[in-house]
Coordinates of C-alpha atoms in Angstrom, one line a residue:
M1 CA 96.0 11.7 -35.8
R2 CA 95.7 11.8 -32.0
I3 CA 96.6 15.4 -31.7
V4 CA 93.4 16.7 -33.4
P5 CA 91.0 15.7 -30.7
I6 CA 93.3 17.2 -28.2
L7 CA 93.4 20.5 -30.0
I8 CA 89.5 20.4 -30.3
A9 CA 89.1 19.8 -26.6
I10 CA 91.5 22.6 -25.8
L11 CA 89.5 25.0 -28.1
V12 CA 86.2 24.0 -26.6
S13 CA 87.5 24.5 -23.1
A14 CA 88.8 27.9 -24.0
L15 CA 85.4 28.9 -25.5
I16 CA 83.5 27.7 -22.4
Y17 CA 85.9 29.6 -20.1
A18 CA 85.5 32.8 -22.1
F19 CA 81.7 32.5 -22.3
V20 CA 81.4 31.8 -18.5
F21 CA 84.1 33.9 -17.0
E22 CA 84.8 36.5 -19.6
R23 CA 81.1 37.1 -20.7
E24 CA 81.1 40.8 -20.1
R25 CA 84.2 41.4 -22.1
L26 CA 82.8 39.4 -25.0
L27 CA 79.6 41.4 -25.0
A28 CA 81.5 44.6 -25.0
L29 CA 83.3 43.6 -28.2
L30 CA 79.9 42.9 -30.0
P31 CA 78.3 45.8 -32.0
A32 CA 75.4 47.7 -30.3
P33 CA 71.8 47.0 -31.7
T34 CA 70.1 49.6 -33.9
P35 CA 66.9 51.4 -32.7
E36 CA 64.9 49.8 -35.5
A37 CA 65.9 46.4 -34.3
S38 CA 65.0 47.3 -30.7
E39 CA 61.5 48.4 -31.7
T40 CA 61.0 45.3 -33.7
A41 CA 62.1 43.1 -30.8
S42 CA 59.8 45.0 -28.4
D43 CA 56.8 44.6 -30.8
T44 CA 57.2 40.8 -31.0
P45 CA 55.3 39.0 -28.3
D46 CA 57.3 36.9 -26.0
T47 CA 55.7 33.5 -26.2
D48 CA 57.9 32.1 -23.4
A49 CA 56.7 34.7 -20.8
P50 CA 54.2 33.4 -18.3
S51 CA 50.6 34.6 -18.6
N52 CA 48.5 35.8 -15.6
A53 CA 45.2 34.7 -17.3
P54 CA 44.1 31.1 -16.2
D55 CA 43.7 28.4 -18.8
K56 CA 40.0 27.4 -19.6
V57 CA 38.9 23.7 -19.8
G58 CA 37.0 22.8 -22.8
V59 CA 33.6 21.1 -22.1
V60 CA 30.4 20.2 -23.9
A61 CA 27.2 21.7 -22.5
I62 CA 23.5 22.1 -23.5
H63 CA 21.0 24.8 -22.9
S64 CA 18.2 23.3 -20.7
Q65 CA 14.9 25.0 -20.0
A66 CA 12.6 23.7 -17.2
R67 CA 9.2 22.3 -18.2
V68 CA 6.1 21.3 -16.2
I69 CA 5.6 17.5 -16.3
D70 CA 3.1 15.2 -14.8
S71 CA 5.1 13.4 -12.2
A72 CA 3.2 10.2 -12.3
V73 CA 3.9 7.3 -10.0
I74 CA 4.6 4.1 -12.0
L75 CA 4.1 0.7 -10.4
R76 CA 4.1 -2.9 -11.4
G77 CA 1.0 -4.8 -10.2
R78 CA -1.8 -7.2 -11.0
T79 CA -5.5 -7.4 -11.2
E80 CA -7.4 -8.9 -8.3
A81 CA -11.1 -9.8 -7.8
D82 CA -13.0 -7.3 -5.8
R83 CA -14.4 -10.1 -3.7
L84 CA -13.6 -13.8 -3.5
V85 CA -15.4 -16.3 -1.2
E86 CA -15.2 -20.0 -0.6
L87 CA -18.6 -21.3 0.3
R88 CA -18.4 -24.2 2.8
A89 CA -20.9 -26.4 4.5
E90 CA -21.9 -25.7 8.0
T91 CA -23.6 -29.1 8.6
S92 CA -23.2 -32.6 7.3
G93 CA -25.4 -34.1 4.6
L94 CA -25.6 -35.6 1.1
V95 CA -25.8 -33.2 -1.8
I96 CA -29.1 -33.6 -3.6
S97 CA -28.8 -30.7 -6.1
E98 CA -27.5 -30.7 -9.6
P99 CA -23.9 -29.2 -9.8
L100 CA -23.2 -25.9 -11.6
R101 CA -20.0 -25.8 -13.7
K102 CA -17.2 -23.4 -13.2
G103 CA -17.4 -20.2 -15.3
A104 CA -21.2 -20.0 -14.8
F105 CA -22.6 -16.6 -13.8
V106 CA -24.7 -16.6 -10.6
A107 CA -26.8 -13.9 -9.0
K108 CA -27.1 -13.1 -5.4
G109 CA -29.2 -15.7 -3.7
D110 CA -28.9 -18.4 -6.4
L111 CA -28.8 -21.9 -4.9
L112 CA -25.4 -23.6 -5.3
C113 CA -25.7 -26.7 -3.0
R114 CA -28.7 -28.3 -1.3
L115 CA -28.2 -31.1 1.3
D116 CA -30.5 -33.9 2.2
P117 CA -32.6 -32.8 5.3
A118 CA -32.9 -36.4 6.6
A119 CA -34.5 -36.3 10.1
R120 CA -34.2 -32.6 10.5
N121 CA -37.8 -31.9 9.5
A122 CA -38.9 -34.4 12.2
N123 CA -36.7 -32.7 14.7
L124 CA -38.3 -29.4 13.9
A125 CA -41.8 -30.7 14.3
E126 CA -40.9 -32.3 17.6
A127 CA -39.4 -28.9 18.8
R128 CA -42.5 -27.1 17.8
A129 CA -44.7 -29.6 19.6
R130 CA -42.7 -29.2 22.8
L131 CA -43.1 -25.4 22.5
A132 CA -46.9 -25.8 22.2
E133 CA -46.9 -28.1 25.2
A134 CA -44.9 -25.7 27.2
M135 CA -47.2 -22.8 26.4
T136 CA -50.2 -24.8 27.7
R137 CA -48.6 -25.0 31.1
I138 CA -48.7 -21.3 31.6
P139 CA -52.5 -21.0 32.3
E140 CA -52.3 -23.9 34.8
A141 CA -49.3 -22.3 36.6
E142 CA -51.0 -18.9 36.6
A143 CA -54.2 -20.5 38.1
R144 CA -52.2 -22.2 40.9
A145 CA -50.4 -18.9 41.7
A146 CA -53.8 -17.1 41.9
E147 CA -55.2 -19.8 44.2
A148 CA -52.1 -19.7 46.4
R149 CA -52.4 -15.9 46.7
A150 CA -56.1 -16.2 47.7
Q151 CA -55.3 -18.8 50.3
L152 CA -52.6 -16.5 51.7
A153 CA -55.1 -13.6 52.0
E154 CA -57.6 -15.9 53.8
A155 CA -54.9 -17.1 56.2
E156 CA -53.9 -13.5 57.0
I157 CA -57.5 -12.7 57.8
N158 CA -57.9 -15.7 60.1
V159 CA -54.7 -14.8 61.9
N160 CA -55.9 -11.3 62.6
A161 CA -59.3 -12.5 63.8
A162 CA -57.8 -15.1 66.1
E163 CA -55.4 -12.6 67.6
N164 CA -58.2 -10.1 68.3
L165 CA -60.4 -12.8 69.9
E166 CA -57.4 -13.9 72.0
R167 CA -56.9 -10.4 73.3
G168 CA -60.6 -10.3 74.3
G169 CA -60.5 -13.7 76.0
F170 CA -62.7 -15.3 73.4
A171 CA -60.1 -17.6 71.7
S172 CA -57.4 -19.9 72.9
Q173 CA -53.8 -19.7 72.1
T174 CA -54.1 -23.0 70.4
R175 CA -56.4 -21.5 67.8
V176 CA -54.0 -18.6 67.2
A177 CA -51.1 -21.0 66.7
A178 CA -53.2 -23.0 64.2
T179 CA -54.1 -19.9 62.2
R180 CA -50.5 -18.8 62.1
A181 CA -49.4 -22.2 60.8
D182 CA -52.1 -21.9 58.1
L183 CA -50.6 -18.5 57.2
S184 CA -47.1 -20.0 56.8
S185 CA -48.4 -22.8 54.7
A186 CA -50.2 -20.3 52.4
R187 CA -47.1 -18.3 52.0
A188 CA -45.2 -21.5 51.0
S189 CA -47.9 -22.3 48.5
V190 CA -47.6 -18.9 46.9
Q191 CA -43.9 -19.3 46.6
S192 CA -44.3 -22.7 45.1
A193 CA -46.9 -21.5 42.6
S194 CA -44.6 -18.6 41.6
S195 CA -41.8 -21.0 41.0
G196 CA -44.0 -23.2 38.9
L197 CA -45.0 -20.2 36.8
E198 CA -41.4 -19.3 36.2
A199 CA -40.5 -22.8 35.3
A200 CA -43.4 -22.9 32.8
R201 CA -42.1 -19.7 31.2
A202 CA -38.5 -21.1 31.2
G203 CA -39.8 -24.2 29.5
I204 CA -41.4 -22.0 26.8
E205 CA -38.1 -20.2 26.1
S206 CA -36.3 -23.6 26.0
A207 CA -38.8 -24.9 23.5
R208 CA -38.4 -21.8 21.4
A209 CA -34.6 -22.1 21.4
A210 CA -35.0 -25.7 20.2
V211 CA -37.3 -24.6 17.4
S212 CA -34.9 -21.9 16.4
A213 CA -32.0 -24.4 16.4
A214 CA -33.9 -26.8 14.3
E215 CA -34.9 -24.1 11.8
S216 CA -31.3 -22.9 11.6
E217 CA -30.1 -26.5 10.9
I218 CA -32.6 -26.8 8.1
A219 CA -31.5 -23.4 6.7
R220 CA -27.9 -24.6 6.6
L221 CA -29.0 -27.3 4.1
E222 CA -29.1 -24.7 1.3
I223 CA -25.9 -22.8 0.3
A224 CA -26.6 -19.8 -1.8
A225 CA -24.4 -17.2 -3.6
P226 CA -23.8 -14.2 -1.3
F227 CA -23.3 -11.8 -4.2
E228 CA -23.4 -11.7 -8.0
G229 CA -20.3 -13.2 -9.6
V230 CA -18.7 -16.0 -11.5
L231 CA -18.1 -19.6 -10.3
E232 CA -14.4 -20.3 -10.1
T233 CA -14.9 -24.0 -9.3
D234 CA -17.6 -26.5 -9.9
T235 CA -20.2 -26.9 -7.2
A236 CA -20.2 -30.1 -5.1
E237 CA -21.3 -33.1 -7.1
I238 CA -24.7 -34.7 -6.4
G239 CA -24.5 -37.6 -4.0
S240 CA -21.3 -36.4 -2.4
L241 CA -21.2 -36.2 1.4
L242 CA -20.3 -32.8 2.8
Q243 CA -19.0 -32.5 6.3
P244 CA -18.8 -29.2 8.2
G245 CA -16.1 -27.1 6.5
A246 CA -16.2 -28.9 3.2
L247 CA -16.1 -26.8 0.0
C248 CA -19.3 -26.3 -1.9
A249 CA -18.1 -23.6 -4.5
T250 CA -15.8 -20.6 -5.0
V251 CA -17.4 -17.4 -6.2
L252 CA -15.5 -14.3 -7.7
Q253 CA -16.9 -10.8 -8.1
L254 CA -15.1 -9.2 -11.0
D255 CA -17.2 -6.0 -11.4
P256 CA -15.6 -3.8 -10.3
I257 CA -12.1 -5.3 -10.4
A258 CA -9.2 -4.1 -8.4
L259 CA -5.7 -3.2 -9.6
V260 CA -3.2 -3.9 -6.8
G261 CA 0.4 -2.5 -6.6
F262 CA 3.0 -1.6 -4.1
V263 CA 4.5 1.8 -3.8
S264 CA 7.9 2.6 -2.2
E265 CA 8.5 4.8 0.8
M266 CA 10.0 7.5 -1.4
Q267 CA 6.8 7.8 -3.6
V268 CA 4.0 7.0 -1.2
A269 CA 3.6 10.7 -0.2
R270 CA 2.7 11.5 -3.9
V271 CA -0.2 9.0 -4.0
E272 CA -3.6 10.3 -2.9
R273 CA -6.9 8.4 -2.5
G274 CA -9.2 9.3 -5.4
A275 CA -6.4 10.0 -7.8
M276 CA -6.9 9.0 -11.4
A277 CA -4.8 6.0 -12.6
T278 CA -4.3 4.1 -15.8
A279 CA -3.0 0.6 -16.3
R280 CA -1.6 -1.3 -19.3
L281 CA -2.2 -5.0 -19.0
A282 CA 0.0 -7.7 -20.3
S283 CA -2.6 -8.4 -23.0
G284 CA -2.1 -4.8 -24.3
Q285 CA -5.5 -3.5 -23.0
T286 CA -5.6 -0.2 -21.3
V287 CA -8.0 0.6 -18.4
E288 CA -8.7 3.5 -16.1
G289 CA -9.8 3.9 -12.5
R290 CA -9.3 5.7 -9.3
V291 CA -7.3 4.9 -6.2
S292 CA -9.7 3.4 -3.7
F293 CA -7.2 2.3 -1.0
L294 CA -3.7 3.3 0.3
S295 CA -2.3 1.3 3.1
R296 CA -1.2 3.1 6.2
A297 CA 1.2 0.3 7.2
A298 CA 4.3 -0.9 5.3
D299 CA 5.0 -4.5 4.5
N300 CA 7.5 -5.8 7.0
T301 CA 9.6 -7.5 4.3
T302 CA 9.6 -5.1 1.3
R303 CA 8.8 -1.8 3.2
T304 CA 6.3 -0.9 0.5
F305 CA 2.7 0.2 0.8
R306 CA -0.3 -1.6 -0.8
V307 CA -2.3 0.5 -3.3
E308 CA -5.7 -0.6 -4.7
I309 CA -7.4 1.0 -7.8
E310 CA -11.0 0.3 -8.5
V311 CA -11.7 -0.3 -12.3
P312 CA -15.2 -0.9 -13.8
N313 CA -15.5 -4.3 -15.5
P314 CA -19.1 -4.6 -16.6
D315 CA -18.3 -7.0 -19.5
L316 CA -16.0 -9.1 -17.3
T317 CA -13.2 -8.9 -19.9
L318 CA -10.6 -8.3 -17.1
R319 CA -9.5 -11.5 -15.3
D320 CA -8.1 -12.0 -11.8
G321 CA -4.3 -12.2 -11.7
E322 CA -3.3 -10.3 -14.9
T323 CA 0.0 -8.4 -14.8
A324 CA -0.3 -4.7 -15.2
E325 CA 1.8 -1.6 -15.4
I326 CA 0.0 1.1 -13.3
T327 CA 0.5 4.8 -13.7
I328 CA -1.0 6.9 -10.9
S329 CA -1.4 10.6 -11.6
A330 CA 0.3 13.0 -9.2
E331 CA 0.8 16.8 -8.9
G332 CA 2.8 18.2 -11.8
K333 CA 6.3 19.5 -11.2
T334 CA 8.8 21.8 -13.0
A335 CA 11.8 19.7 -14.1
H336 CA 14.6 19.4 -16.7
L337 CA 15.1 16.6 -19.2
L338 CA 18.8 15.8 -19.4
P339 CA 20.9 12.8 -20.6
Q340 CA 21.8 10.3 -17.9
S341 CA 25.5 10.8 -18.7
A342 CA 25.3 14.3 -17.3
L343 CA 24.9 13.0 -13.8
T344 CA 27.9 13.1 -11.4
L345 CA 28.8 12.9 -7.7
D346 CA 30.5 15.4 -5.5
D347 CA 33.2 14.6 -2.9
E348 CA 30.5 13.7 -0.4
G349 CA 28.6 11.4 -2.7
T350 CA 25.7 13.7 -3.5
L351 CA 24.1 13.1 -6.9
G352 CA 23.9 16.2 -9.1
V353 CA 25.1 17.9 -12.3
R354 CA 27.7 20.6 -13.1
I355 CA 26.5 23.7 -14.8
V356 CA 28.2 26.7 -16.3
D357 CA 27.5 29.9 -14.2
A358 CA 27.4 33.5 -15.4
E359 CA 31.2 33.8 -15.1
S360 CA 31.8 30.7 -17.2
R361 CA 32.9 28.6 -14.2
A362 CA 31.9 25.1 -13.3
L363 CA 29.4 24.8 -10.5
F364 CA 28.0 21.6 -8.9
T365 CA 24.3 21.5 -8.2
P366 CA 22.4 18.7 -6.4
I367 CA 19.4 17.3 -8.1
T368 CA 16.4 15.0 -7.4
L369 CA 15.4 12.4 -9.9
L370 CA 11.8 12.1 -10.9
R371 CA 11.5 9.7 -13.8
D372 CA 13.7 7.8 -16.2
T373 CA 12.7 7.8 -19.9
P374 CA 14.2 6.7 -23.1
Q375 CA 14.9 10.3 -24.0
G376 CA 16.7 11.1 -20.7
V377 CA 16.2 11.7 -17.0
W378 CA 13.7 14.2 -15.6
M379 CA 15.1 15.9 -12.6
T380 CA 14.5 18.9 -10.3
G381 CA 16.8 21.2 -8.3
L382 CA 18.2 23.2 -11.1
P383 CA 17.3 26.9 -12.0
E384 CA 14.6 27.7 -14.5
S385 CA 17.2 28.0 -17.2
A386 CA 20.7 26.3 -16.9
D387 CA 23.7 25.5 -19.1
V388 CA 24.5 21.9 -18.0
I389 CA 27.8 20.2 -18.8
V390 CA 27.2 16.9 -20.4
I391 CA 30.8 16.0 -21.4
G392 CA 33.8 16.8 -19.3
Q393 CA 32.0 17.3 -16.0
E394 CA 34.2 14.7 -14.4
Y395 CA 37.4 16.7 -15.2
V396 CA 36.4 20.0 -13.5
T397 CA 35.6 21.1 -10.0
D398 CA 33.7 24.1 -8.6
G399 CA 35.2 27.4 -9.7
V400 CA 37.3 26.1 -12.6
P401 CA 37.0 28.3 -15.7
V402 CA 35.4 26.4 -18.6
S403 CA 35.0 27.0 -22.3
P404 CA 31.7 25.3 -23.2
A405 CA 30.8 24.1 -26.6
F406 CA 27.0 23.9 -26.8
Q407 CA 25.0 21.2 -28.6
E408 CA 21.3 20.2 -28.7
L409 CA 19.9 17.4 -26.6
G410 CA 20.1 14.1 -28.4
Q411 CA 23.1 15.0 -30.6

């Protein structure tokens, strides 16, 4: 039984030796192939032979055509009163007017708080009396000035006469000295009278200032609405004591009302003053207005720019502080709407998509995002018409042949 494996091993070894070392002799012993067999063999393709044509990668793509869209700027913001002022007392006093309740409409000039005048009317009367007294001193001072000037003229004449008589030997030097002394005295009287006149005039100005201060103090007793609006707080209660700086009332002006938002550095160049804007409030109401203000300085913390939109509010249905989604119209742009899954990055981290070029090769193209919508992403940077790879773009690089299967957007 053991000899059979040995014989099989010897036979296999002999066959291997003959096939390796005596291959040519074995082939010579085989019959030659017929011409028909040769032709058949030549017509059969050799599937094992390497092909020079490169293999194509299967991808899914869509035909995309550029469209003109309104590249609006969308912000989150709030409503804000056009004007808000806190009316405070400028002087102290007891409130003697009946209070107005918050929510009341007030017109410009309506009285909100009146304070007790106390002794202020008496102070005004005293100031006016002092003014009248000061004004009566003017004629007296002017008369004294005129008298002093006349005495000065007389003294000058006497000095000239005495000097002429002295030169002719008809007057003594003592008389000349006396007339000169009278002249100096007359000049001093003129100076004194002029000073008295100026003092009287200064007294009038001082009395007028006192009258003006007393009148201003009385005017501060009444606090009126500076513009038409709505009371946000109750006015001061009757009998309460207001000190300087104490709050009388808060007034809001809600017509027009402002929509306030903050635009980023990337979008601020697309916002222009006077541009139309719409806003959808948290209550569901939609309003329209125009951009009235665009800040020139960015916020130091958020690096955003303040935008204000003026909206008419004649019926005062819009309130201060409501949340709003603001859409500001901007210049239209040509863009493609593509699914967000089509986006990819190149080796340098640039955002873009891969398209199929005219030679059916993959080509990376950088893009700029405009707006994100539920249907897809609007982007620019692509040709007017492009075949964009939406599935398989991560498995190909630039220049790789692709075999695209096209589908419609949304499938």
